[in-house]
CSV table of C-alpha atoms and ligand atoms in Angstrom, one decimal:
chain,number,residue,atom,x,y,z
A,1,MET,CA,16.4,-7.4,-25.7
A,2,GLU,CA,16.1,-4.6,-23.1
A,3,LEU,CA,18.6,-1.9,-23.7
A,4,ILE,CA,21.3,-1.4,-21.0
A,5,ILE,CA,22.9,2.0,-20.7
A,6,ALA,CA,25.6,2.4,-18.1
A,7,ALA,CA,27.0,5.7,-16.7
A,8,ASN,CA,30.7,5.2,-16.1
A,9,TRP,CA,31.7,8.2,-14.0
A,10,LYS,CA,35.4,7.2,-13.7
A,11,MET,CA,37.2,9.3,-11.0
A,12,HIS,CA,34.5,12.0,-10.8
A,13,LYS,CA,31.9,13.1,-8.2
A,14,THR,CA,32.0,13.5,-4.5
A,15,THR,CA,29.2,12.0,-2.4
A,16,GLY,CA,27.2,15.3,-2.5
A,17,GLU,CA,27.5,15.5,-6.3
A,18,THR,CA,26.5,11.8,-6.5
A,19,SER,CA,23.4,12.4,-4.4
A,20,ASP,CA,22.4,15.5,-6.5
A,21,PHE,CA,22.8,13.5,-9.7
A,22,CYS,CA,20.7,10.6,-8.4
A,23,ARG,CA,17.9,12.8,-7.2
A,24,ALA,CA,17.8,14.7,-10.5
A,25,ILE,CA,17.8,11.5,-12.6
A,26,LEU,CA,15.1,9.9,-10.5
A,27,LYS,CA,12.7,12.7,-11.5
A,28,GLU,CA,12.8,11.2,-15.0
A,29,GLU,CA,12.7,7.6,-14.0
A,30,LYS,CA,9.2,6.8,-15.2
A,31,LEU,CA,10.1,7.9,-18.6
A,32,PHE,CA,12.9,5.4,-18.8
A,33,SER,CA,10.8,2.2,-19.1
A,34,GLY,CA,12.3,-0.3,-21.4
A,35,VAL,CA,15.8,0.7,-20.7
A,36,GLU,CA,17.9,-0.7,-17.9
A,37,ILE,CA,19.9,2.2,-16.4
A,38,LEU,CA,23.0,1.6,-14.5
A,39,ILE,CA,25.1,4.2,-12.5
A,40,CYS,CA,28.8,3.3,-11.9
A,41,PRO,CA,30.1,5.9,-9.4
A,42,PRO,CA,33.5,5.7,-7.7
A,43,TYR,CA,33.7,3.3,-4.8
A,44,THR,CA,33.4,6.2,-2.3
A,45,SER,CA,30.0,7.3,-3.7
A,46,LEU,CA,28.4,3.9,-3.9
A,47,PRO,CA,26.6,4.1,-0.5
A,48,ALA,CA,25.3,7.6,-1.3
A,49,ALA,CA,23.9,6.4,-4.7
A,50,ALA,CA,22.6,3.2,-3.2
A,51,ASN,CA,20.6,5.1,-0.5
A,52,ILE,CA,18.8,7.3,-3.1
A,53,ILE,CA,18.1,4.7,-5.8
A,54,VAL,CA,17.2,1.9,-3.5
A,55,ASP,CA,13.5,1.7,-4.4
A,56,SER,CA,13.8,2.7,-8.0
A,57,SER,CA,14.5,0.9,-11.2
A,58,LEU,CA,18.0,2.3,-11.5
A,59,LYS,CA,20.8,-0.1,-10.9
A,60,LEU,CA,24.1,0.3,-9.2
A,61,GLY,CA,27.4,-0.7,-10.8
A,62,ALA,CA,31.1,-0.5,-9.7
A,63,GLN,CA,34.0,0.3,-11.9
A,64,ASP,CA,36.3,-2.5,-10.8
A,65,LEU,CA,36.9,-5.2,-8.1
A,66,HIS,CA,39.7,-7.3,-6.7
A,67,TRP,CA,39.9,-11.0,-7.6
A,68,GLU,CA,40.0,-12.3,-4.1
A,69,LYS,CA,37.1,-12.1,-1.5
A,70,GLU,CA,39.4,-10.7,1.2
A,71,GLY,CA,43.0,-10.6,2.2
A,72,ALA,CA,46.2,-8.5,2.5
A,73,PHE,CA,45.6,-6.2,-0.5
A,74,THR,CA,46.0,-2.7,0.7
A,75,GLY,CA,43.7,-0.2,-1.1
A,76,GLU,CA,41.6,-2.9,-2.9
A,77,ILE,CA,37.9,-3.6,-2.8
A,78,SER,CA,36.4,-7.1,-3.2
A,79,GLY,CA,33.3,-8.2,-5.0
A,80,ALA,CA,31.8,-9.3,-1.6
A,81,MET,CA,32.1,-5.7,-0.3
A,82,LEU,CA,30.4,-4.4,-3.5
A,83,ALA,CA,27.6,-6.9,-3.3
A,84,ASP,CA,27.1,-5.9,0.4
A,85,LEU,CA,26.4,-2.3,-0.8
A,86,GLY,CA,23.7,-3.3,-3.2
A,87,VAL,CA,25.9,-3.3,-6.3
A,88,GLU,CA,24.6,-5.5,-9.1
A,89,TYR,CA,27.0,-4.9,-12.0
A,90,VAL,CA,30.8,-4.4,-12.2
A,91,LEU,CA,33.0,-3.2,-15.0
A,92,VAL,CA,35.9,-5.5,-15.7
A,93,GLY,CA,38.8,-4.8,-18.0
A,94,HIS,CA,38.0,-1.2,-18.8
A,95,SER,CA,40.6,0.1,-21.3
A,96,GLU,CA,41.9,2.6,-18.7
A,97,ARG,CA,42.6,-0.3,-16.4
A,98,ARG,CA,44.2,-2.3,-19.1
A,99,HIS,CA,46.3,0.5,-20.6
A,100,ILE,CA,47.0,2.9,-17.7
A,101,LEU,CA,46.9,0.5,-14.8
A,102,GLY,CA,48.5,-2.4,-16.6
A,103,GLU,CA,45.8,-5.1,-16.2
A,104,ASP,CA,46.4,-8.1,-18.5
A,105,ASN,CA,44.0,-10.7,-19.8
A,106,ASN,CA,44.9,-13.1,-17.0
A,107,ARG,CA,44.0,-10.6,-14.3
A,108,ILE,CA,40.8,-9.7,-16.1
A,109,SER,CA,39.9,-13.4,-16.3
A,110,SER,CA,40.3,-13.8,-12.5
A,111,LYS,CA,38.2,-10.6,-11.9
A,112,VAL,CA,35.3,-11.9,-14.2
A,113,LYS,CA,35.3,-15.1,-12.2
A,114,ALA,CA,35.4,-13.3,-8.8
A,115,ALA,CA,32.5,-11.1,-9.9
A,116,LEU,CA,30.3,-14.0,-10.8
A,117,ASP,CA,31.3,-15.9,-7.6
A,118,CYS,CA,30.0,-12.9,-5.6
A,119,GLY,CA,26.7,-12.8,-7.5
A,120,LEU,CA,27.7,-9.6,-9.5
A,121,LYS,CA,27.1,-9.3,-13.2
A,122,PRO,CA,30.4,-8.5,-15.0
A,123,ILE,CA,30.4,-6.0,-17.9
A,124,LEU,CA,33.5,-7.2,-19.7
A,125,CYS,CA,35.1,-4.4,-21.7
A,126,VAL,CA,37.0,-5.3,-24.8
A,127,GLY,CA,38.4,-3.2,-27.7
A,128,GLU,CA,41.4,-2.6,-29.9
A,129,THR,CA,43.9,0.3,-29.9
A,130,GLU,CA,44.3,2.6,-32.9
A,131,ALA,CA,47.5,0.8,-33.9
A,132,GLU,CA,45.8,-2.6,-33.7
A,133,ARG,CA,43.0,-1.3,-35.8
A,134,GLU,CA,45.3,0.1,-38.4
A,135,ALA,CA,47.1,-3.2,-38.5
A,136,GLY,CA,43.8,-4.9,-39.3
A,137,ALA,CA,44.0,-6.8,-36.0
A,138,THR,CA,40.7,-5.7,-34.5
A,139,ASN,CA,38.9,-9.1,-34.5
A,140,GLU,CA,42.0,-11.0,-33.4
A,141,VAL,CA,42.5,-8.7,-30.4
A,142,ILE,CA,38.8,-8.9,-29.4
A,143,GLU,CA,38.7,-12.6,-29.8
A,144,GLU,CA,41.9,-13.0,-27.6
A,145,GLN,CA,40.4,-10.7,-25.0
A,146,LEU,CA,37.2,-12.7,-24.9
A,147,ILE,CA,38.7,-16.2,-24.9
A,148,SER,CA,41.2,-15.3,-22.1
A,149,ALA,CA,38.7,-13.5,-20.0
A,150,LEU,CA,36.2,-16.4,-20.1
A,151,LYS,CA,38.5,-19.4,-20.0
A,152,ALA,CA,38.0,-20.0,-16.3
A,153,LEU,CA,34.2,-20.1,-16.6
A,154,SER,CA,31.7,-22.8,-17.3
A,155,ALA,CA,29.6,-22.1,-20.4
A,156,GLY,CA,26.5,-21.6,-18.3
A,157,LYS,CA,28.1,-18.7,-16.4
A,158,ILE,CA,28.9,-16.9,-19.6
A,159,GLY,CA,25.3,-16.2,-20.2
A,160,ASP,CA,25.2,-13.8,-17.3
A,161,LEU,CA,27.7,-11.5,-18.9
A,162,VAL,CA,27.4,-8.1,-20.5
A,163,VAL,CA,30.1,-7.3,-23.0
A,164,ALA,CA,31.1,-3.7,-23.8
A,165,TYR,CA,32.9,-3.1,-27.1
A,166,GLU,CA,35.0,0.0,-26.5
A,167,PRO,CA,37.6,0.8,-29.2
A,168,VAL,CA,40.4,2.4,-27.2
A,169,TRP,CA,40.8,5.2,-29.7
A,170,ALA,CA,37.2,6.3,-29.3
A,171,ILE,CA,37.2,6.6,-25.5
A,172,GLY,CA,37.1,10.2,-24.3
A,173,THR,CA,38.3,11.5,-27.7
A,174,GLY,CA,35.0,12.7,-29.2
A,175,LYS,CA,35.8,10.4,-32.2
A,176,ALA,CA,33.2,7.7,-31.9
A,177,ALA,CA,33.3,4.6,-34.1
A,178,LEU,CA,31.2,4.6,-37.2
A,179,PRO,CA,28.0,2.7,-36.3
A,180,SER,CA,28.6,0.3,-39.1
A,181,ASP,CA,32.1,-0.5,-37.8
A,182,ALA,CA,30.7,-0.9,-34.2
A,183,GLU,CA,28.0,-3.2,-35.5
A,184,ALA,CA,30.6,-5.3,-37.3
A,185,ALA,CA,32.7,-5.6,-34.2
A,186,CYS,CA,29.6,-6.4,-32.0
A,187,LEU,CA,28.4,-9.0,-34.5
A,188,PHE,CA,31.9,-10.6,-34.3
A,189,ILE,CA,31.7,-10.6,-30.5
A,190,THR,CA,28.3,-12.3,-30.7
A,191,GLU,CA,29.7,-15.0,-33.0
A,192,ALA,CA,32.9,-15.4,-30.8
A,193,LEU,CA,30.7,-15.9,-27.7
A,194,GLN,CA,28.6,-18.4,-29.5
A,195,ASN,CA,31.7,-20.4,-30.4
A,196,ILE,CA,33.0,-20.2,-26.8
A,197,ALA,CA,29.7,-21.0,-25.0
A,198,GLY,CA,27.2,-22.2,-27.5
A,199,PRO,CA,24.4,-20.2,-29.2
A,200,GLU,CA,21.7,-21.0,-26.5
A,201,THR,CA,23.9,-19.8,-23.6
A,202,VAL,CA,24.6,-16.4,-25.2
A,203,LYS,CA,21.1,-15.7,-26.5
A,204,LYS,CA,20.5,-13.2,-23.7
A,205,THR,CA,24.0,-11.7,-23.6
A,206,ARG,CA,23.8,-8.0,-24.3
A,207,ILE,CA,26.6,-6.1,-26.0
A,208,GLN,CA,27.1,-2.4,-25.5
A,209,TYR,CA,29.1,0.1,-27.6
A,210,GLY,CA,31.2,2.6,-25.7
A,211,GLY,CA,33.5,5.4,-26.8
A,212,SER,CA,32.4,9.1,-27.2
A,213,VAL,CA,28.7,8.2,-27.0
A,214,LYS,CA,26.4,11.2,-26.6
A,215,GLU,CA,22.8,12.3,-27.1
A,216,GLY,CA,23.4,13.1,-30.8
A,217,ASN,CA,24.9,9.7,-31.8
A,218,ILE,CA,23.5,7.0,-29.4
A,219,GLY,CA,20.5,6.4,-31.6
A,220,SER,CA,22.7,5.4,-34.5
A,221,PHE,CA,24.4,2.8,-32.3
A,222,VAL,CA,21.4,1.2,-30.5
A,223,GLU,CA,19.5,0.8,-33.7
A,224,GLN,CA,22.1,-1.7,-34.9
A,225,THR,CA,21.1,-5.3,-34.7
A,226,SER,CA,24.0,-6.5,-32.5
A,227,ILE,CA,24.2,-3.5,-30.2
A,228,HIS,CA,22.0,-3.5,-27.1
A,229,GLY,CA,23.1,-0.5,-25.2
A,230,ALA,CA,26.0,1.8,-24.4
A,231,LEU,CA,28.7,2.4,-21.8
A,232,VAL,CA,28.9,6.2,-21.5
A,233,GLY,CA,31.7,8.2,-19.8
A,234,GLY,CA,31.9,11.9,-20.3
A,235,ALA,CA,28.2,12.3,-21.4
A,236,SER,CA,27.0,10.6,-18.3
A,237,LEU,CA,28.3,13.2,-15.8
A,238,LYS,CA,25.4,15.7,-16.0
A,239,ALA,CA,22.0,14.4,-15.1
A,240,ASP,CA,20.1,16.5,-17.7
A,241,SER,CA,22.3,15.5,-20.6
A,242,PHE,CA,22.4,11.8,-19.5
A,243,SER,CA,18.7,11.7,-19.4
A,244,LYS,CA,18.4,13.3,-22.8
A,245,LEU,CA,20.8,10.6,-24.1
A,246,VAL,CA,18.6,7.8,-22.6
A,247,HIS,CA,15.5,9.4,-24.2
A,248,ALA,CA,17.3,9.5,-27.6
A,249,ALA,CA,18.2,5.8,-27.3
A,250,ARG,CA,14.6,4.8,-26.4
A,251,LYS,CA,13.3,6.9,-29.3
A,252,ALA,CA,15.7,5.2,-31.7
A,253,VAL,CA,14.7,1.6,-30.7
A,254,GLN,CA,11.0,2.4,-30.7
A,255,SER,CA,10.9,4.0,-34.1
B,301,LIG,P1,33.6,8.3,-23.1
B,301,LIG,O1,34.0,7.0,-22.2
B,301,LIG,O2,32.1,8.1,-23.3
B,301,LIG,O3,33.9,9.5,-22.3
B,301,LIG,O4,34.3,8.1,-24.4
B,301,LIG,C1,33.5,5.7,-22.3
B,301,LIG,C2,34.1,4.8,-21.3
B,301,LIG,O5,35.3,5.0,-21.0
B,301,LIG,O6,33.5,3.8,-20.9
């Protein structure tokens, strides 16, 4: 399966900084063959990024969406608005939205459906907190997140999904999961998806690992059987280090 590496910039970069990053990363584009690269800037920088990467192989992602197409939702952005800007992917249920902004599994379920209804590919983020891990509840938490996020979808739609396994305790802490633990969780996700939608449907579903991924450790994640890419926060903010990270991932899967 083609690797998918997504840069999640969170609330970073003005339009000028976005343009500089995109121009810099495009210089390396030819070297990225075999890896699908996705940039998820803040909403305000989507048009700037779209203008520069339009004829390239780089893809555009958004960090969230509202669950309705339009309406009286001050401050919100819909999937239709994102699709209009050339956005192809959208993160749904990122841990910062779950734990800082209070999104629950029901809300996330309606967002996954809204994304697919607008022709966007959702990257559904799941993962346990440190306390849940210590209580031995990792699989239970992930399974509940998957089942409730996908309950409103027909099995066929589930095949279009990317899932990002992001243990909450590993995000932005510099304390990445052990590759063997990440593999165990991603294998569990694969099996849970097969139970939900059937093995044929999820054959092409890619699963990313996220949480303190950097150039020095990405290889050890993507060489695992059940991990097909990464969702990268902090290490995606500088074009040169992000491109080194992509090269490290390619090298690991080619060797
Ligand atoms: P991090 O963030 O790479 O900075 O840990 C990952 C994420 O939040 O998606």
